[in-house]
Coordinates of N, CA and C in Angstrom, one line a residue:
M1 N -12.7 77.8 12.5 CA -13.8 78.3 13.1 C -15.1 77.9 12.4
R2 N -16.1 77.5 13.2 CA -17.3 77.0 12.5 C -18.1 78.2 12.1
R3 N -18.8 78.0 10.9 CA -19.7 79.1 10.5 C -21.0 78.4 10.1
F4 N -22.1 78.9 10.7 CA -23.4 78.4 10.3 C -24.2 79.5 9.6
T5 N -24.9 79.1 8.6 CA -25.6 80.2 7.8 C -26.9 80.6 8.4
R6 N -27.5 79.9 9.2 CA -28.8 80.3 9.7 C -28.7 81.2 10.9
K7 N -29.8 81.9 11.2 CA -29.8 82.9 12.3 C -29.9 82.2 13.6
K8 N -30.6 81.1 13.7 CA -30.7 80.4 15.0 C -29.4 79.8 15.4
P9 N -29.0 79.8 16.7 CA -27.8 79.1 17.0 C -27.9 77.6 16.9
P10 N -26.8 77.0 16.5 CA -26.8 75.5 16.3 C -27.0 74.7 17.6
T11 N -27.7 73.6 17.5 CA -27.8 72.7 18.6 C -26.6 71.9 18.8
Y12 N -26.5 71.2 20.0 CA -25.3 70.4 20.3 C -25.1 69.3 19.2
S13 N -26.2 68.7 18.9 CA -26.1 67.6 17.9 C -25.6 68.1 16.5
E14 N -26.0 69.2 16.1 CA -25.6 69.8 14.9 C -24.1 70.1 14.9
I15 N -23.6 70.6 16.0 CA -22.2 70.9 16.2 C -21.4 69.6 16.1
V16 N -21.9 68.5 16.8 CA -21.2 67.3 16.8 C -21.1 66.7 15.4
K17 N -22.3 66.7 14.7 CA -22.3 66.2 13.3 C -21.3 67.0 12.4
S18 N -21.2 68.3 12.6 CA -20.3 69.1 11.8 C -18.8 68.7 12.1
E19 N -18.5 68.4 13.4 CA -17.2 68.0 13.7 C -16.9 66.6 13.2
L20 N -17.8 65.7 13.2 CA -17.6 64.3 12.7 C -17.5 64.2 11.2
R21 N -18.1 65.1 10.5 CA -18.1 65.0 9.0 C -17.0 65.8 8.4
R22 N -16.1 66.3 9.1 CA -15.0 67.1 8.5 C -14.2 66.2 7.6
Y23 N -13.5 66.8 6.7 CA -12.8 66.1 5.7 C -11.6 65.4 6.3
D24 N -10.9 65.9 7.3 CA -9.7 65.3 7.9 C -10.0 64.3 9.0
R25 N -11.3 64.2 9.5 CA -11.8 63.2 10.4 C -11.0 63.3 11.8
R26 N -10.5 64.4 12.1 CA -9.7 64.5 13.4 C -10.6 64.4 14.6
G27 N -11.9 64.7 14.5 CA -12.8 64.6 15.6 C -13.6 63.4 15.7
A28 N -13.2 62.4 14.9 CA -14.0 61.1 14.8 C -13.3 60.0 15.5
T29 N -12.7 60.2 16.6 CA -12.1 59.1 17.4 C -13.3 58.4 18.1
P30 N -13.1 57.1 18.4 CA -14.2 56.4 19.1 C -14.6 57.0 20.4
Q31 N -13.6 57.5 21.2 CA -13.9 58.1 22.5 C -14.8 59.4 22.3
K32 N -14.4 60.2 21.3 CA -15.2 61.4 21.1 C -16.6 61.1 20.6
I33 N -16.8 60.1 19.8 CA -18.1 59.8 19.3 C -19.0 59.3 20.4
L34 N -18.5 58.4 21.2 CA -19.2 57.9 22.4 C -19.5 58.9 23.4
Y35 N -18.6 59.8 23.7 CA -18.8 60.9 24.6 C -19.8 61.8 24.1
S36 N -19.8 62.2 22.9 CA -20.7 63.1 22.3 C -22.1 62.5 22.3
H37 N -22.2 61.3 22.0 CA -23.6 60.6 22.0 C -24.1 60.6 23.4
Q38 N -23.3 60.2 24.4 CA -23.8 60.2 25.8 C -24.2 61.6 26.2
K39 N -23.4 62.6 25.9 CA -23.8 64.0 26.3 C -25.1 64.4 25.6
N40 N -25.3 64.0 24.4 CA -26.5 64.4 23.7 C -27.7 63.7 24.3
V41 N -27.6 62.4 24.7 CA -28.7 61.7 25.4 C -29.0 62.3 26.7
H42 N -28.0 62.8 27.5 CA -28.2 63.4 28.7 C -28.9 64.7 28.5
K43 N -28.6 65.5 27.5 CA -29.3 66.8 27.2 C -30.7 66.5 26.9
L44 N -31.0 65.5 26.1 CA -32.4 65.1 25.7 C -33.2 64.7 26.9
L45 N -32.6 63.9 27.8 CA -33.3 63.5 29.0 C -33.6 64.7 29.9
L46 N -32.6 65.5 30.1 CA -32.8 66.7 31.0 C -33.9 67.6 30.5
S47 N -33.9 67.9 29.2 CA -35.0 68.7 28.7 C -36.3 68.0 28.7
S48 N -36.4 66.7 28.5 CA -37.6 66.0 28.5 C -38.2 66.0 30.0
I49 N -37.3 65.7 30.9 CA -37.7 65.7 32.3 C -38.3 67.1 32.8
Q50 N -37.6 68.1 32.4 CA -38.0 69.5 32.8 C -39.4 69.8 32.2
I51 N -39.6 69.4 30.9 CA -40.9 69.7 30.3 C -42.0 68.9 30.9
C52 N -41.7 67.6 31.2 CA -42.7 66.7 31.8 C -43.1 67.2 33.2
L53 N -42.1 67.6 34.0 CA -42.4 68.1 35.3 C -43.2 69.4 35.3
R54 N -42.9 70.2 34.3 CA -43.6 71.5 34.2 C -45.1 71.2 33.8
N55 N -45.3 70.2 32.9 CA -46.7 69.9 32.5 C -47.5 69.1 33.5
K56 N -46.9 68.2 34.2 CA -47.6 67.3 35.0 C -47.8 67.7 36.5
I57 N -46.9 68.4 37.0 CA -47.0 68.8 38.4 C -47.8 70.0 38.5
P58 N -48.8 70.0 39.4 CA -49.7 71.2 39.6 C -48.9 72.4 40.0
T59 N -49.3 73.6 39.6 CA -48.6 74.8 39.9 C -48.6 75.2 41.4
D60 N -49.6 74.7 42.1 CA -49.6 75.1 43.6 C -48.6 74.3 44.4
S61 N -48.2 73.2 43.9 CA -47.1 72.4 44.6 C -45.9 72.4 43.8
S62 N -44.8 73.0 44.3 CA -43.6 73.1 43.5 C -42.8 71.8 43.7
F63 N -42.0 71.4 42.8 CA -41.2 70.2 42.8 C -39.8 70.5 43.2
T64 N -39.3 70.1 44.3 CA -38.0 70.5 44.8 C -37.0 69.4 44.6
A65 N -35.7 69.7 44.8 CA -34.6 68.7 44.7 C -34.8 67.6 45.8
Q66 N -35.3 68.0 47.0 CA -35.4 67.1 48.0 C -36.5 66.0 47.7
Q67 N -37.5 66.4 46.9 CA -38.5 65.5 46.5 C -37.9 64.5 45.5
V68 N -37.0 65.0 44.6 CA -36.4 64.1 43.7 C -35.5 63.0 44.3
Q69 N -34.9 63.4 45.4 CA -34.0 62.5 46.2 C -34.9 61.5 47.0
D70 N -36.1 61.8 47.3 CA -36.9 61.0 48.1 C -37.5 59.8 47.3
Q71 N -37.2 58.6 47.8 CA -37.6 57.4 47.0 C -39.1 57.3 47.0
E72 N -39.8 57.6 48.0 CA -41.3 57.5 48.0 C -41.9 58.4 47.0
C73 N -41.4 59.6 46.9 CA -41.9 60.6 45.9 C -41.7 60.1 44.5
L74 N -40.6 59.5 44.3 CA -40.3 58.9 42.9 C -41.2 57.7 42.7
R75 N -41.5 56.9 43.7 CA -42.4 55.8 43.5 C -43.8 56.3 43.1
Q76 N -44.2 57.4 43.7 CA -45.5 57.9 43.4 C -45.5 58.4 42.0
L77 N -44.4 59.0 41.5 CA -44.4 59.5 40.1 C -44.5 58.3 39.2
F78 N -43.8 57.2 39.5 CA -43.8 56.0 38.7 C -45.2 55.4 38.7
Y79 N -45.8 55.4 39.9 CA -47.1 54.8 40.1 C -48.2 55.5 39.2
K80 N -48.1 56.9 39.2 CA -49.0 57.7 38.4 C -48.6 57.7 36.9
N81 N -47.6 57.0 36.6 CA -47.1 57.0 35.2 C -46.6 58.3 34.6
Q82 N -46.2 59.2 35.5 CA -45.7 60.5 35.1 C -44.2 60.4 34.8
A83 N -43.5 59.5 35.4 CA -42.1 59.4 35.2 C -41.8 58.6 33.9
Y84 N -42.8 58.0 33.3 CA -42.6 57.2 32.1 C -42.7 58.1 30.9
K85 N -43.4 59.1 30.9 CA -43.6 59.9 29.7 C -42.4 60.7 29.2
F86 N -41.5 61.0 30.0 CA -40.3 61.8 29.6 C -39.4 61.0 28.6
M87 N -39.6 59.7 28.6 CA -38.7 58.9 27.7 C -39.1 58.8 26.3
K88 N -40.2 59.5 25.9 CA -40.7 59.4 24.5 C -39.7 59.8 23.5
T89 N -38.8 60.8 23.9 CA -37.8 61.3 22.9 C -36.6 60.4 22.8
I90 N -36.4 59.5 23.7 CA -35.2 58.6 23.7 C -35.6 57.3 22.9
K91 N -34.9 57.1 21.8 CA -35.1 55.9 20.9 C -34.8 54.7 21.7
C92 N -35.4 53.6 21.4 CA -35.3 52.3 22.0 C -35.8 52.2 23.5
S93 N -36.5 53.2 23.9 CA -37.1 53.2 25.2 C -38.6 52.6 25.0
P94 N -39.2 52.1 26.1 CA -40.5 51.6 26.0 C -41.5 52.6 25.6
A95 N -41.4 53.8 26.1 CA -42.3 54.9 25.8 C -42.2 55.3 24.4
H96 N -41.0 55.3 23.8 CA -40.8 55.7 22.4 C -41.5 54.6 21.5
W97 N -41.3 53.3 21.8 CA -41.9 52.3 21.0 C -43.4 52.3 21.1
E98 N -43.9 52.6 22.3 CA -45.4 52.7 22.4 C -45.9 53.8 21.6
N99 N -45.2 54.9 21.5 CA -45.7 56.0 20.7 C -45.6 55.6 19.2
E100 N -44.5 55.0 18.8 CA -44.4 54.5 17.4 C -45.5 53.5 17.1
K101 N -45.8 52.6 18.0 CA -46.8 51.6 17.7 C -48.2 52.3 17.5
N102 N -48.5 53.3 18.3 CA -49.7 54.0 18.2 C -49.8 54.8 16.9
R103 N -48.6 55.3 16.4 CA -48.6 56.1 15.2 C -48.8 55.1 14.0
V104 N -48.2 53.9 14.0 CA -48.3 53.0 12.9 C -49.7 52.4 12.9
C105 N -50.3 52.1 14.0 CA -51.7 51.6 14.1 C -52.7 52.7 13.6
A106 N -52.4 53.9 13.8 CA -53.3 55.0 13.3 C -53.2 55.1 11.8
Q107 N -52.1 54.7 11.2 CA -52.0 54.8 9.7 C -52.7 53.7 9.0
I108 N -53.0 52.6 9.7 CA -53.6 51.4 9.1 C -55.1 51.6 8.9

């Protein structure tokens, strides 16, 4: 059984790291590593999209599942550059590297 010392519940990535770093390495199969990474990326994307939609969409117009399935609505989000911002948390994405470039240029 896992025991974490802090009061805050552990995140999914902390649980996966704990499983992979065990002394007997029983959770370190290639399938488990790839599955865990993919699941972690999906969790990051979902949380980023939710935050981005909450911040960018006006409160008077709600964003529904039908609008997400509509291609024209998605094109409008891409055109307004609102669909690009949620990828800042995903490494190796253009939005992430743009953010890193701005951070490095600010240090110079």
